[in-house]
Coordinates of N, CA and C (backbone and C1' of nucleotides) in Angstrom, one line a residue:
Chain A
M1 N 21.1 2.3 4.8 CA 20.5 1.1 4.1 C 19.8 0.2 5.2
K2 N 18.5 0.1 5.0 CA 17.8 -0.7 6.0 C 17.9 -2.2 5.6
S3 N 17.7 -2.9 6.6 CA 17.8 -4.4 6.4 C 16.6 -4.9 5.5
F4 N 16.8 -6.0 4.9 CA 15.8 -6.6 4.0 C 14.5 -6.7 4.8
N5 N 14.5 -7.1 6.0 CA 13.3 -7.2 6.8 C 12.5 -5.9 6.9
E6 N 13.3 -4.9 7.2 CA 12.6 -3.6 7.4 C 11.9 -3.1 6.1
Q7 N 12.6 -3.4 5.0 CA 12.0 -3.0 3.8 C 10.7 -3.8 3.5
V8 N 10.7 -5.0 3.9 CA 9.5 -5.9 3.7 C 8.4 -5.3 4.6
W9 N 8.7 -5.0 5.8 CA 7.7 -4.5 6.7 C 7.1 -3.2 6.2
E10 N 7.9 -2.3 5.7 CA 7.5 -1.0 5.2 C 6.5 -1.3 4.0
L11 N 6.8 -2.2 3.2 CA 6.0 -2.5 2.0 C 4.6 -3.0 2.5
C12 N 4.7 -3.9 3.5 CA 3.4 -4.5 4.0 C 2.5 -3.4 4.6
R13 N 3.2 -2.4 5.2 CA 2.5 -1.3 5.8 C 1.7 -0.5 4.7
K14 N 2.2 -0.6 3.5 CA 1.6 0.2 2.4 C 0.4 -0.6 1.8
I15 N 0.2 -1.8 2.2 CA -0.9 -2.6 1.7 C -2.2 -2.0 2.3
P16 N -3.1 -1.5 1.4 CA -4.4 -1.0 1.9 C -5.3 -2.1 2.4
K17 N -6.3 -1.7 3.1 CA -7.3 -2.6 3.6 C -8.2 -3.2 2.5
G18 N -8.6 -4.4 2.6 CA -9.4 -5.0 1.6 C -8.6 -5.4 0.4
R19 N -7.3 -5.4 0.5 CA -6.4 -5.8 -0.6 C -5.4 -6.8 -0.1
V20 N -4.8 -7.6 -1.0 CA -3.8 -8.5 -0.6 C -2.7 -8.5 -1.6
A21 N -1.5 -8.8 -1.1 CA -0.3 -8.8 -2.0 C 0.4 -10.2 -1.8
T22 N 1.2 -10.5 -2.8 CA 1.9 -11.8 -2.7 C 3.3 -11.6 -2.3
Y23 N 3.9 -12.6 -1.8 CA 5.3 -12.6 -1.3 C 6.2 -12.2 -2.5
K24 N 5.9 -12.8 -3.6 CA 6.7 -12.6 -4.8 C 6.7 -11.1 -5.3
E25 N 5.5 -10.5 -5.2 CA 5.4 -9.1 -5.6 C 6.2 -8.3 -4.7
I26 N 6.2 -8.5 -3.4 CA 7.1 -7.8 -2.5 C 8.5 -7.9 -2.8
A27 N 8.9 -9.2 -3.1 CA 10.3 -9.4 -3.4 C 10.7 -8.7 -4.7
R28 N 9.8 -8.7 -5.6 CA 10.0 -8.1 -6.9 C 10.2 -6.5 -6.7
T29 N 9.4 -6.0 -5.8 CA 9.5 -4.6 -5.5 C 10.8 -4.2 -4.9
L30 N 11.4 -5.2 -4.2 CA 12.7 -5.0 -3.6 C 13.8 -5.4 -4.6
D31 N 13.4 -5.7 -5.8 CA 14.3 -6.0 -6.9 C 15.1 -7.3 -6.5
T32 N 14.4 -8.3 -6.0 CA 15.0 -9.6 -5.6 C 14.1 -10.7 -5.8
K33 N 14.6 -11.9 -5.7 CA 13.7 -13.1 -5.9 C 13.6 -13.9 -4.6
A34 N 13.9 -13.2 -3.5 CA 13.9 -13.8 -2.2 C 12.5 -13.9 -1.6
Y35 N 11.6 -14.5 -2.3 CA 10.2 -14.6 -1.7 C 10.3 -15.3 -0.4
R36 N 11.2 -16.2 -0.3 CA 11.4 -17.0 0.9 C 11.7 -16.1 2.1
S37 N 12.7 -15.2 1.8 CA 13.1 -14.3 2.9 C 12.0 -13.3 3.2
V38 N 11.2 -13.0 2.3 CA 10.1 -12.1 2.5 C 9.1 -12.7 3.6
G39 N 8.7 -13.9 3.3 CA 7.9 -14.6 4.3 C 8.6 -14.7 5.7
N40 N 9.9 -14.9 5.6 CA 10.7 -15.0 6.8 C 10.7 -13.7 7.6
A41 N 10.8 -12.6 6.9 CA 10.8 -11.3 7.5 C 9.5 -11.1 8.2
L42 N 8.4 -11.4 7.5 CA 7.1 -11.2 8.1 C 6.9 -12.1 9.3
N43 N 7.5 -13.2 9.3 CA 7.4 -14.1 10.4 C 8.0 -13.5 11.7
K44 N 9.2 -12.9 11.4 CA 9.9 -12.2 12.5 C 9.4 -10.8 12.8
N45 N 8.4 -10.4 12.0 CA 7.8 -9.1 12.1 C 7.5 -8.7 13.5
P46 N 8.4 -7.7 14.1 CA 8.2 -7.2 15.4 C 7.0 -6.3 15.6
Y47 N 6.5 -5.8 14.4 CA 5.4 -4.8 14.5 C 4.1 -5.6 14.1
A48 N 3.9 -6.7 14.8 CA 2.7 -7.5 14.5 C 1.4 -6.8 14.1
P49 N 0.8 -6.0 15.0 CA -0.4 -5.3 14.7 C -0.2 -4.1 13.9
E50 N 1.1 -3.6 14.0 CA 1.4 -2.4 13.3 C 1.5 -2.6 11.8
V51 N 2.0 -3.7 11.4 CA 2.1 -4.0 10.0 C 1.1 -5.1 9.6
P52 N 0.3 -4.8 8.6 CA -0.7 -5.8 8.1 C -0.1 -7.0 7.4
C53 N 0.7 -7.7 8.1 CA 1.4 -8.8 7.4 C 0.4 -9.9 7.0
H54 N -0.8 -9.8 7.6 CA -1.8 -10.9 7.3 C -2.4 -10.6 5.9
R55 N -2.1 -9.5 5.3 CA -2.6 -9.2 3.9 C -1.6 -9.7 2.9
V56 N -0.6 -10.4 3.3 CA 0.3 -11.0 2.3 C 0.1 -12.5 2.2
I57 N -0.2 -12.9 1.0 CA -0.5 -14.4 0.7 C 0.4 -14.9 -0.4
K58 N 0.2 -16.2 -0.7 CA 1.0 -16.8 -1.7 C 0.6 -16.3 -3.1
S59 N 1.4 -16.5 -4.0 CA 1.1 -16.1 -5.4 C 0.1 -17.0 -6.1
N60 N 0.0 -18.2 -5.6 CA -1.0 -19.2 -6.2 C -2.4 -18.9 -5.6
G61 N -2.6 -17.9 -4.8 CA -3.9 -17.6 -4.3 C -4.2 -18.3 -3.0
K62 N -3.2 -19.0 -2.4 CA -3.4 -19.6 -1.1 C -3.1 -18.7 0.0
L63 N -3.5 -19.0 1.2 CA -3.2 -18.1 2.3 C -1.8 -18.0 2.7
G64 N -1.1 -19.1 2.6 CA 0.3 -19.1 3.0 C 0.4 -19.5 4.5
G65 N 1.1 -18.7 5.2 CA 1.2 -19.0 6.7 C 1.0 -17.8 7.5
F66 N 1.1 -18.0 8.8 CA 0.9 -16.9 9.7 C 1.5 -17.2 11.1
A67 N 2.3 -16.3 11.7 CA 3.0 -16.5 12.9 C 2.0 -16.8 14.1
H68 N 0.8 -16.1 14.0 CA -0.2 -16.2 15.1 C -1.2 -17.3 14.8
G69 N -0.9 -18.0 13.7 CA -1.9 -19.1 13.3 C -2.6 -18.7 12.0
I70 N -2.5 -19.7 11.1 CA -3.2 -19.5 9.8 C -4.7 -19.2 9.9
K71 N -5.3 -19.8 11.0 CA -6.7 -19.6 11.2 C -7.0 -18.1 11.4
K72 N -6.1 -17.5 12.3 CA -6.2 -16.1 12.6 C -6.1 -15.2 11.3
K73 N -5.2 -15.5 10.5 CA -5.0 -14.8 9.3 C -6.3 -14.8 8.4
E74 N -6.9 -16.0 8.3 CA -8.1 -16.1 7.6 C -9.2 -15.2 8.2
E75 N -9.3 -15.2 9.5 CA -10.3 -14.4 10.2 C -10.1 -12.9 9.9
L76 N -8.8 -12.5 10.0 CA -8.5 -11.1 9.9 C -8.9 -10.7 8.4
L77 N -8.5 -11.5 7.5 CA -8.8 -11.1 6.1 C -10.3 -11.1 5.9
R78 N -11.0 -12.0 6.5 CA -12.5 -12.0 6.4 C -13.1 -10.7 6.9
K79 N -12.5 -10.1 7.9 CA -12.9 -8.8 8.5 C -12.6 -7.7 7.4
E80 N -11.6 -7.9 6.6 CA -11.2 -6.9 5.6 C -12.0 -7.1 4.4
K81 N -13.0 -7.9 4.4 CA -13.9 -8.2 3.3 C -13.1 -9.1 2.2
V82 N -12.0 -9.7 2.7 CA -11.3 -10.6 1.8 C -11.7 -12.0 2.1
F83 N -12.5 -12.6 1.3 CA -13.0 -13.9 1.6 C -12.2 -15.0 0.9
F84 N -12.2 -16.2 1.6 CA -11.4 -17.3 1.0 C -12.3 -18.5 0.8
V85 N -12.0 -19.3 -0.2 CA -12.8 -20.4 -0.5 C -11.9 -21.7 -0.5
N86 N -12.2 -22.6 0.3 CA -11.3 -23.8 0.4 C -9.9 -23.5 0.7
G87 N -9.7 -22.4 1.5 CA -8.3 -22.0 1.8 C -7.7 -21.2 0.7
K88 N -8.5 -20.9 -0.4 CA -7.9 -20.1 -1.5 C -8.6 -18.8 -1.6
L89 N -7.9 -17.8 -2.1 CA -8.4 -16.5 -2.2 C -9.6 -16.4 -3.2
S90 N -10.6 -15.7 -2.9 CA -11.7 -15.5 -3.8 C -11.3 -14.7 -5.0
R91 N -11.7 -15.1 -6.1 CA -11.2 -14.4 -7.3 C -11.7 -12.9 -7.4
K92 N -12.7 -12.6 -6.6 CA -13.2 -11.2 -6.7 C -12.3 -10.2 -6.1
I93 N -11.3 -10.7 -5.3 CA -10.3 -9.9 -4.7 C -9.2 -9.6 -5.6
L94 N -8.8 -8.3 -5.7 CA -7.7 -7.9 -6.6 C -6.4 -7.8 -5.8
Y95 N -5.3 -8.1 -6.4 CA -4.0 -8.0 -5.7 C -3.6 -6.5 -5.8
F96 N -2.9 -6.2 -4.7 CA -2.4 -4.8 -4.6 C -1.0 -4.7 -5.2
S97 N -0.7 -3.6 -5.9 CA 0.6 -3.3 -6.5 C 1.3 -2.2 -5.8
F98 N 2.5 -2.4 -5.5 CA 3.3 -1.3 -4.8 C 3.7 -0.3 -5.8
K99 N 3.9 -0.7 -7.0 CA 4.4 0.3 -8.1 C 5.6 1.1 -7.6
N100 N 5.8 2.2 -8.3 CA 7.0 3.0 -7.9 C 6.6 4.1 -7.0
S101 N 6.8 3.9 -5.7 CA 6.5 4.9 -4.7 C 7.7 5.9 -4.6
S102 N 8.8 5.6 -5.3 CA 9.9 6.5 -5.2 C 9.8 7.7 -6.1
S103 N 10.4 8.8 -5.8 CA 10.3 10.0 -6.6 C 11.6 10.3 -7.3
Chain B
dC1 P 33.2 -14.2 4.0 O5' 33.4 -15.7 4.2 C5' 34.7 -16.2 4.6 C4' 34.6 -17.7 5.0 C3' 33.5 -18.4 4.3 O3' 33.9 -19.8 4.1 C1' 32.9 -18.3 6.6
dT2 P 33.0 -20.7 3.0 O5' 32.2 -21.6 4.1 C5' 32.9 -22.5 4.9 C4' 32.0 -23.4 5.6 C3' 31.0 -24.1 4.7 O3' 30.7 -25.4 5.2 C1' 29.9 -22.8 6.3
dA3 P 29.6 -26.3 4.4 O5' 28.4 -26.2 5.5 C5' 28.6 -26.6 6.8 C4' 27.3 -26.6 7.6 C3' 26.1 -27.3 6.8 O3' 25.4 -28.1 7.7 C1' 25.6 -25.0 7.4
dA4 P 24.1 -28.9 7.1 O5' 22.9 -27.9 7.7 C5' 22.9 -27.7 9.1 C4' 21.7 -26.8 9.5 C3' 20.4 -27.3 8.8 O3' 19.3 -27.3 9.8 C1' 20.7 -25.1 8.2
dT5 P 17.9 -27.8 9.4 O5' 17.1 -26.3 9.2 C5' 17.2 -25.4 10.3 C4' 16.3 -24.2 10.0 C3' 14.9 -24.5 9.4 O3' 14.0 -23.7 10.1 C1' 16.1 -22.9 8.1
dG6 P 12.5 -24.3 10.0 O5' 11.8 -23.1 9.1 C5' 11.8 -21.8 9.5 C4' 11.3 -20.9 8.4 C3' 10.0 -21.5 7.7 O3' 9.0 -20.5 7.6 C1' 11.7 -20.9 6.1
dA7 P 7.8 -20.9 8.5 O5' 6.6 -20.0 8.0 C5' 5.8 -20.4 7.1 C4' 5.1 -19.4 6.2 C3' 5.9 -18.7 5.2 O3' 5.2 -18.8 4.0 C1' 4.6 -17.1 6.4
dC8 P 5.3 -20.1 3.0 O5' 5.8 -19.4 1.7 C5' 5.9 -18.0 1.5 C4' 6.4 -17.7 0.1 C3' 5.5 -18.1 -1.0 O3' 5.5 -17.2 -2.1 C1' 7.6 -19.3 -1.2
dA9 P 4.6 -17.5 -3.4 O5' 5.6 -18.2 -4.4 C5' 6.8 -17.5 -4.8 C4' 7.3 -18.1 -6.1 C3' 6.3 -18.5 -7.1 O3' 6.8 -18.2 -8.4 C1' 7.5 -20.4 -6.4
dT10 P 5.9 -18.5 -9.7 O5' 6.6 -19.8 -10.3 C5' 8.1 -19.9 -10.3 C4' 8.5 -21.2 -10.9 C3' 7.6 -21.8 -12.0 O3' 8.4 -22.3 -13.0 C1' 7.8 -23.4 -10.2
dT11 P 7.7 -23.0 -14.3 O5' 8.1 -24.5 -14.1 C5' 9.5 -24.9 -13.8 C4' 9.6 -26.4 -13.6 C3' 8.9 -27.2 -14.6 O3' 9.8 -28.3 -14.9 C1' 8.1 -27.8 -12.5
dT12 P 9.6 -29.3 -16.2 O5' 9.3 -30.7 -15.6 C5' 8.7 -30.9 -14.4 C4' 8.9 -32.3 -13.8 C3' 8.2 -33.4 -14.6 O3' 8.8 -34.7 -14.2 C1' 6.9 -32.9 -12.7
dG13 P 8.3 -36.0 -14.9 O5' 7.2 -36.5 -13.8 C5' 7.7 -37.0 -12.5 C4' 6.5 -37.7 -11.8 C3' 5.7 -38.7 -12.7 O3' 5.4 -39.9 -12.0 C1' 4.3 -37.0 -11.7
Chain C
dA1 P -7.6 -26.2 -12.2 O5' -7.5 -27.6 -11.5 C5' -8.7 -28.2 -11.1 C4' -8.4 -29.3 -10.0 C3' -7.5 -28.7 -8.9 O3' -7.9 -29.3 -7.7 C1' -6.3 -30.4 -10.0
dC2 P -7.2 -28.7 -6.4 O5' -6.2 -29.9 -6.1 C5' -6.7 -31.2 -5.9 C4' -5.6 -32.2 -5.5 C3' -4.7 -31.6 -4.4 O3' -4.4 -32.7 -3.4 C1' -3.4 -32.2 -6.3
dA3 P -3.5 -32.5 -2.2 O5' -2.1 -33.2 -2.8 C5' -2.2 -34.6 -3.2 C4' -0.7 -35.1 -3.3 C3' 0.2 -34.7 -2.2 O3' 1.0 -35.7 -1.8 C1' 1.0 -33.9 -4.3
dA4 P 2.2 -35.5 -0.7 O5' 3.5 -35.5 -1.6 C5' 3.7 -36.6 -2.5 C4' 5.0 -36.3 -3.4 C3' 6.2 -35.9 -2.5 O3' 7.3 -36.6 -3.0 C1' 5.8 -34.3 -4.2
dA5 P 8.8 -36.4 -2.2 O5' 9.5 -35.5 -3.3 C5' 9.6 -36.0 -4.7 C4' 10.4 -35.0 -5.6 C3' 11.7 -34.6 -4.9 O3' 12.8 -34.6 -5.8 C1' 10.4 -32.7 -5.5
dT6 P 14.2 -34.1 -5.5 O5' 14.2 -32.6 -6.0 C5' 13.9 -32.4 -7.4 C4' 14.2 -30.9 -7.8 C3' 15.5 -30.4 -7.3 O3' 16.2 -29.6 -8.3 C1' 13.7 -29.0 -6.7
dG7 P 17.5 -28.8 -8.0 O5' 17.0 -27.3 -7.9 C5' 16.2 -26.8 -9.0 C4' 15.9 -25.3 -8.8 C3' 17.1 -24.5 -8.3 O3' 17.1 -23.2 -9.0 C1' 15.3 -24.3 -6.8
dC8 P 18.3 -22.2 -8.9 O5' 17.7 -20.9 -8.3 C5' 16.4 -20.8 -7.9 C4' 16.1 -19.6 -7.1 C3' 17.3 -18.8 -6.4 O3' 17.3 -17.5 -6.8 C1' 15.8 -19.6 -4.7
dC9 P 18.6 -16.6 -6.6 O5' 18.3 -15.9 -5.2 C5' 17.1 -15.2 -5.0 C4' 17.0 -14.7 -3.5 C3' 18.3 -14.2 -3.0 O3' 18.1 -13.0 -2.3 C1' 17.4 -15.9 -1.6
dA10 P 19.4 -12.2 -1.8 O5' 19.1 -12.1 -0.2 C5' 17.9 -11.4 0.2 C4' 17.6 -11.8 1.7 C3' 18.7 -11.3 2.6 O3' 18.1 -10.8 3.8 C1' 18.3 -13.7 2.9
dT11 P 19.0 -10.2 4.9 O5' 18.7 -11.2 6.1 C5' 17.3 -11.6 6.4 C4' 17.3 -12.6 7.5 C3' 18.2 -12.3 8.7 O3' 17.4 -12.5 9.9 C1' 18.6 -14.5 7.8
dT12 P 18.1 -12.1 11.3 O5' 18.6 -13.6 11.8 C5' 17.7 -14.7 12.0 C4' 18.4 -15.9 12.4 C3' 19.4 -15.7 13.6 O3' 19.1 -16.6 14.6 C1' 20.4 -16.8 11.8
dA13 P 20.0 -16.7 15.9 O5' 20.9 -18.0 15.7 C5' 20.2 -19.2 15.4 C4' 21.2 -20.4 15.4 C3' 22.2 -20.3 16.5 O3' 22.5 -21.7 17.0 C1' 23.3 -20.2 14.4

DNA sequence: CTAATGACATTTG
DNA sequence: ACAAATGCCATTA
């Protein structure tokens, strides 16, 4: 049984480029409501460049936070063709769904 | 085990 | 629509 954090990191790793997921969605995939802990896990994310934690944003469409600086997160997402307006996600961007990856 | 913290979410004002 | 307050869950001290 992996720790909650590891599960969060694995899910983030599944997020494709040009797509963004919400903390709530990740928590829901883990069958929990700990969106708080999800963000917490990403903050402690030891696999910073390995896991695209910058692709995880708030459910209300806002950026949320970032351990390396919220500004950096915005820049990274911009490179991924994910544009933000007034610190909010552009509506042209679709959220990513983890769905059932289990067999 | 108890208390405090946090990259959130939802409800009120 | 925005700002503040409250609730939530797991991690860490």
